[in-house]
mmCIF file of C-alpha atoms in Angstrom:
data_model
loop_
_atom_site.group_PDB
_atom_site.id
_atom_site.type_symbol
_atom_site.label_atom_id
_atom_site.label_comp_id
_atom_site.label_asym_id
_atom_site.label_seq_id
_atom_site.Cartn_x
_atom_site.Cartn_y
_atom_site.Cartn_z
ATOM 1 C CA MET O 1 20.128 67.053 -5.911
ATOM 2 C CA PHE O 2 17.113 66.409 -8.348
ATOM 3 C CA GLU O 3 13.717 67.801 -8.847
ATOM 4 C CA LEU O 4 10.322 66.083 -9.255
ATOM 5 C CA LYS O 5 8.794 66.638 -12.658
ATOM 6 C CA TYR O 6 5.164 66.653 -11.274
ATOM 7 C CA HIS O 7 4.314 69.233 -8.751
ATOM 8 C CA THR O 8 1.303 68.278 -6.526
ATOM 9 C CA PRO O 9 -1.479 70.878 -6.748
ATOM 10 C CA PHE O 10 -3.146 72.377 -3.712
ATOM 11 C CA GLU O 11 -6.275 70.213 -4.239
ATOM 12 C CA TRP O 12 -4.276 67.291 -2.883
ATOM 13 C CA THR O 13 -3.550 69.270 0.295
ATOM 14 C CA GLU O 14 -7.182 70.175 0.515
ATOM 15 C CA ALA O 15 -8.098 66.542 0.450
ATOM 16 C CA VAL O 16 -5.670 65.727 3.100
ATOM 17 C CA LEU O 17 -6.808 68.444 5.489
ATOM 18 C CA ALA O 18 -10.495 67.519 4.906
ATOM 19 C CA ASP O 19 -9.834 63.981 6.336
ATOM 20 C CA PHE O 20 -6.727 64.366 8.371
ATOM 21 C CA ASP O 21 -7.282 61.298 10.556
ATOM 22 C CA THR O 22 -7.393 59.069 7.412
ATOM 23 C CA PHE O 23 -4.299 60.759 6.167
ATOM 24 C CA LEU O 24 -2.503 60.004 9.550
ATOM 25 C CA GLN O 25 -3.588 56.308 9.136
ATOM 26 C CA ASP O 26 -2.070 56.247 5.703
ATOM 27 C CA HIS O 27 1.183 57.941 6.884
ATOM 28 C CA ALA O 28 1.547 55.436 9.606
ATOM 29 C CA ALA O 29 1.273 52.566 7.068
ATOM 30 C CA ALA O 30 3.700 54.346 4.688
ATOM 31 C CA GLU O 31 6.324 54.567 7.547
ATOM 32 C CA LYS O 32 5.986 50.876 8.427
ATOM 33 C CA LYS O 33 6.440 49.990 4.750
ATOM 34 C CA ALA O 34 9.522 52.329 4.441
ATOM 35 C CA SER O 35 11.134 50.666 7.350
ATOM 36 C CA GLY O 36 10.410 47.192 5.975
ATOM 37 C CA MET O 37 11.847 48.297 2.499
ATOM 38 C CA ALA O 38 15.097 49.309 4.192
ATOM 39 C CA ILE O 39 15.304 45.978 5.847
ATOM 40 C CA SER O 40 14.605 44.140 2.629
ATOM 41 C CA MET O 41 17.352 46.168 0.979
ATOM 42 C CA LEU O 42 20.098 45.389 3.546
ATOM 43 C CA SER O 43 19.054 41.775 3.490
ATOM 44 C CA HIS O 44 19.323 41.460 -0.275
ATOM 45 C CA TYR O 45 22.629 43.435 -0.578
ATOM 46 C CA GLN O 46 24.513 42.243 2.371
ATOM 47 C CA ASP O 47 27.869 42.550 0.532
ATOM 48 C CA ARG O 48 27.384 46.328 0.067
ATOM 49 C CA THR O 49 28.781 47.580 3.313
ATOM 50 C CA ARG O 50 27.690 51.196 3.165
ATOM 51 C CA LEU O 51 24.205 50.186 1.898
ATOM 52 C CA VAL O 52 23.881 47.843 4.973
ATOM 53 C CA LYS O 53 24.816 50.505 7.377
ATOM 54 C CA GLU O 54 22.581 53.312 5.754
ATOM 55 C CA MET O 55 19.623 51.022 5.440
ATOM 56 C CA THR O 56 20.000 49.917 9.056
ATOM 57 C CA ASP O 57 19.879 53.537 10.145
ATOM 58 C CA LEU O 58 16.905 54.261 7.751
ATOM 59 C CA ALA O 59 14.836 51.308 8.938
ATOM 60 C CA LEU O 60 15.242 52.524 12.588
ATOM 61 C CA GLU O 61 14.444 56.133 11.557
ATOM 62 C CA GLU O 62 11.391 55.160 9.660
ATOM 63 C CA LEU O 63 10.213 52.917 12.538
ATOM 64 C CA ILE O 64 10.604 56.055 14.891
ATOM 65 C CA HIS O 65 8.514 58.024 12.468
ATOM 66 C CA PHE O 66 5.884 55.315 12.624
ATOM 67 C CA LYS O 67 5.816 55.582 16.444
ATOM 68 C CA GLN O 68 5.505 59.387 16.208
ATOM 69 C CA VAL O 69 2.513 59.057 13.852
ATOM 70 C CA LEU O 70 1.083 56.321 15.991
ATOM 71 C CA LYS O 71 1.302 58.857 18.936
ATOM 72 C CA LEU O 72 -0.629 61.510 16.856
ATOM 73 C CA LEU O 73 -3.352 58.881 16.082
ATOM 74 C CA THR O 74 -3.580 57.749 19.746
ATOM 75 C CA ALA O 75 -4.036 61.341 20.840
ATOM 76 C CA ARG O 76 -6.991 61.724 18.407
ATOM 77 C CA ASN O 77 -8.356 58.318 19.410
ATOM 78 C CA VAL O 78 -7.906 57.079 16.000
ATOM 79 C CA PRO O 79 -6.897 53.318 15.459
ATOM 80 C CA LEU O 80 -4.375 52.188 13.007
ATOM 81 C CA ALA O 81 -6.031 51.183 9.610
ATOM 82 C CA ASN O 82 -5.523 47.923 7.726
ATOM 83 C CA ASP O 83 -2.569 48.450 5.270
ATOM 84 C CA LYS O 84 -3.824 48.830 1.809
ATOM 85 C CA LYS O 85 -1.980 48.338 -1.507
ATOM 86 C CA ASP O 86 -0.461 51.663 -2.684
ATOM 87 C CA THR O 87 -1.304 52.146 -6.307
ATOM 88 C CA TYR O 88 1.420 54.720 -6.749
ATOM 89 C CA VAL O 89 4.167 52.430 -5.363
ATOM 90 C CA LYS O 90 2.874 49.483 -7.332
ATOM 91 C CA GLU O 91 2.854 51.550 -10.564
ATOM 92 C CA ILE O 92 6.329 53.000 -9.944
ATOM 93 C CA ARG O 93 7.774 49.723 -9.147
ATOM 94 C CA SER O 94 6.672 48.533 -12.605
ATOM 95 C CA VAL O 95 9.643 50.364 -13.995
ATOM 96 C CA PHE O 96 12.087 47.757 -12.462
ATOM 97 C CA ARG O 97 14.255 46.262 -15.021
ATOM 98 C CA HIS O 98 15.394 42.569 -15.070
ATOM 99 C CA GLY O 99 18.980 41.855 -14.492
ATOM 100 C CA GLN O 100 20.600 41.904 -11.075
ATOM 101 C CA GLU O 101 22.498 45.104 -11.447
ATOM 102 C CA GLU O 102 19.816 46.949 -13.396
ATOM 103 C CA PHE O 103 17.318 46.014 -10.790
ATOM 104 C CA PHE O 104 19.446 47.111 -8.013
ATOM 105 C CA MET O 105 20.029 50.526 -9.624
ATOM 106 C CA ASP O 106 16.274 50.873 -10.171
ATOM 107 C CA ARG O 107 15.468 49.971 -6.589
ATOM 108 C CA LEU O 108 17.741 52.634 -5.300
ATOM 109 C CA LEU O 109 16.444 55.294 -7.775
ATOM 110 C CA VAL O 110 12.778 54.428 -7.134
ATOM 111 C CA GLY O 111 13.577 54.706 -3.485
ATOM 112 C CA ALA O 112 14.965 58.186 -4.089
ATOM 113 C CA VAL O 113 11.951 59.305 -6.147
ATOM 114 C CA ILE O 114 9.371 57.965 -3.661
ATOM 115 C CA GLU O 115 11.367 59.769 -0.781
ATOM 116 C CA ALA O 116 11.274 62.906 -2.888
ATOM 117 C CA ARG O 117 7.601 62.757 -3.319
ATOM 118 C CA GLY O 118 7.219 62.303 0.406
ATOM 119 C CA HIS O 119 9.426 65.361 1.017
ATOM 120 C CA GLU O 120 7.113 67.396 -1.327
ATOM 121 C CA ARG O 121 3.897 66.228 0.192
ATOM 122 C CA PHE O 122 4.855 66.412 3.880
ATOM 123 C CA SER O 123 6.168 69.888 3.143
ATOM 124 C CA LEU O 124 2.816 70.780 1.646
ATOM 125 C CA VAL O 125 1.041 69.481 4.850
ATOM 126 C CA ALA O 126 3.436 71.413 7.036
ATOM 127 C CA GLU O 127 2.781 74.590 5.153
ATOM 128 C CA ALA O 128 -1.008 74.095 5.380
ATOM 129 C CA LEU O 129 -1.162 73.316 9.081
ATOM 130 C CA GLU O 130 -1.757 76.001 11.647
ATOM 131 C CA PRO O 131 1.152 76.487 14.047
ATOM 132 C CA SER O 132 1.083 73.420 16.262
ATOM 133 C CA LYS O 133 2.998 70.366 17.327
ATOM 134 C CA ASP O 134 1.490 68.649 14.155
ATOM 135 C CA LYS O 135 2.955 71.386 11.973
ATOM 136 C CA ASP O 136 6.382 71.120 13.707
ATOM 137 C CA PHE O 137 6.349 67.298 13.220
ATOM 138 C CA TYR O 138 5.572 67.617 9.472
ATOM 139 C CA VAL O 139 8.377 70.095 8.949
ATOM 140 C CA SER O 140 10.675 67.682 10.591
ATOM 141 C CA ILE O 141 9.383 64.648 8.532
ATOM 142 C CA ALA O 142 9.795 66.671 5.390
ATOM 143 C CA LYS O 143 13.393 67.430 6.256
ATOM 144 C CA SER O 144 14.077 63.711 6.892
ATOM 145 C CA GLU O 145 12.600 62.815 3.438
ATOM 146 C CA ALA O 146 14.823 65.163 1.725
ATOM 147 C CA LYS O 147 17.798 63.563 3.219
ATOM 148 C CA HIS O 148 16.576 60.140 2.326
ATOM 149 C CA LYS O 149 16.033 61.023 -1.299
ATOM 150 C CA ASN O 150 19.658 62.181 -1.472
ATOM 151 C CA LEU O 151 20.848 59.119 0.322
ATOM 152 C CA PHE O 152 19.393 56.732 -2.236
ATOM 153 C CA VAL O 153 20.998 58.740 -5.209
ATOM 154 C CA GLU O 154 24.423 58.911 -3.355
ATOM 155 C CA LEU O 155 24.306 55.198 -2.931
ATOM 156 C CA ALA O 156 23.447 54.748 -6.615
ATOM 157 C CA TYR O 157 26.449 56.932 -7.409
ATOM 158 C CA GLU O 158 28.668 54.818 -5.202
ATOM 159 C CA TYR O 159 27.782 51.555 -6.991
ATOM 160 C CA PHE O 160 27.108 52.637 -10.578
ATOM 161 C CA ASP O 161 28.426 55.056 -13.328
ATOM 162 C CA LYS O 162 27.123 58.604 -12.502
ATOM 163 C CA ASN O 163 26.011 59.247 -16.024
ATOM 164 C CA ALA O 164 24.114 55.908 -16.243
ATOM 165 C CA VAL O 165 22.443 56.911 -12.938
ATOM 166 C CA ASP O 166 21.487 60.266 -14.119
ATOM 167 C CA VAL O 167 20.072 59.026 -17.357
ATOM 168 C CA ARG O 168 17.945 56.313 -15.574
ATOM 169 C CA LEU O 169 16.977 58.778 -12.714
ATOM 170 C CA ASP O 170 15.533 61.112 -15.486
ATOM 171 C CA GLU O 171 13.555 58.195 -17.091
ATOM 172 C CA ILE O 172 12.015 57.186 -13.737
ATOM 173 C CA LEU O 173 11.131 60.886 -12.896
ATOM 174 C CA GLU O 174 9.317 61.074 -16.096
ATOM 175 C CA PHE O 175 7.418 57.936 -15.448
ATOM 176 C CA GLU O 176 6.675 58.871 -11.912
ATOM 177 C CA ALA O 177 5.169 62.272 -13.037
ATOM 178 C CA ASN O 178 2.867 60.448 -15.428
ATOM 179 C CA VAL O 179 1.733 58.093 -12.591
ATOM 180 C CA CYS O 180 1.038 61.129 -10.215
ATOM 181 C CA ALA O 181 -0.902 62.965 -12.765
ATOM 182 C CA LYS O 182 -3.337 60.142 -13.141
ATOM 183 C CA LEU O 183 -3.927 59.486 -9.477
ATOM 184 C CA PRO O 184 -7.055 60.916 -7.804
ATOM 185 C CA PHE O 185 -6.498 63.388 -4.754
ATOM 186 C CA ARG O 186 -7.349 61.775 -1.534
ATOM 187 C CA ALA O 187 -6.312 61.716 2.221
ATOM 188 C CA ALA O 188 -3.298 59.674 1.540
ATOM 189 C CA LEU O 189 0.454 60.347 0.858
ATOM 190 C CA HIS O 190 0.154 58.972 -2.678
#
């Protein structure tokens, strides 16, 4: 449906593979936060029937993903880590505009872009892993993220003019590309 404007270089994947346990801890935290974000969305926009249904499904799916990552951590004898502020998410959320409808559109589109970045990076992890259950898991997670990115854009098209959505999505993609280009490579999703 749309393409990211920044493509993650292989150096990021190398950083992940060099400290995969830390990556798994960060991944678990990201899944928890994604589930919470979906619950927040359905709580704030209860009058949007389709959004409530979709965010309920998304919250459950993200929590299942959390449980799956937790299983990988447990198998490695690695505990959950304390949640840390995600600089990437903080930066990209700074594009939110004021005004009820503008903020709502931006929330949907930022959600789409974050899911698209997850799709890209989980795909890179899947490609880099040797054939294993871990590889199969990351192939599956990447496919889920692709569906999620499209879901957020579809919801934006449902509630707003398509041309306005497309223009704003392009602006957010440009901003997100600049954010990614400045971040250091580390064993974390972002």
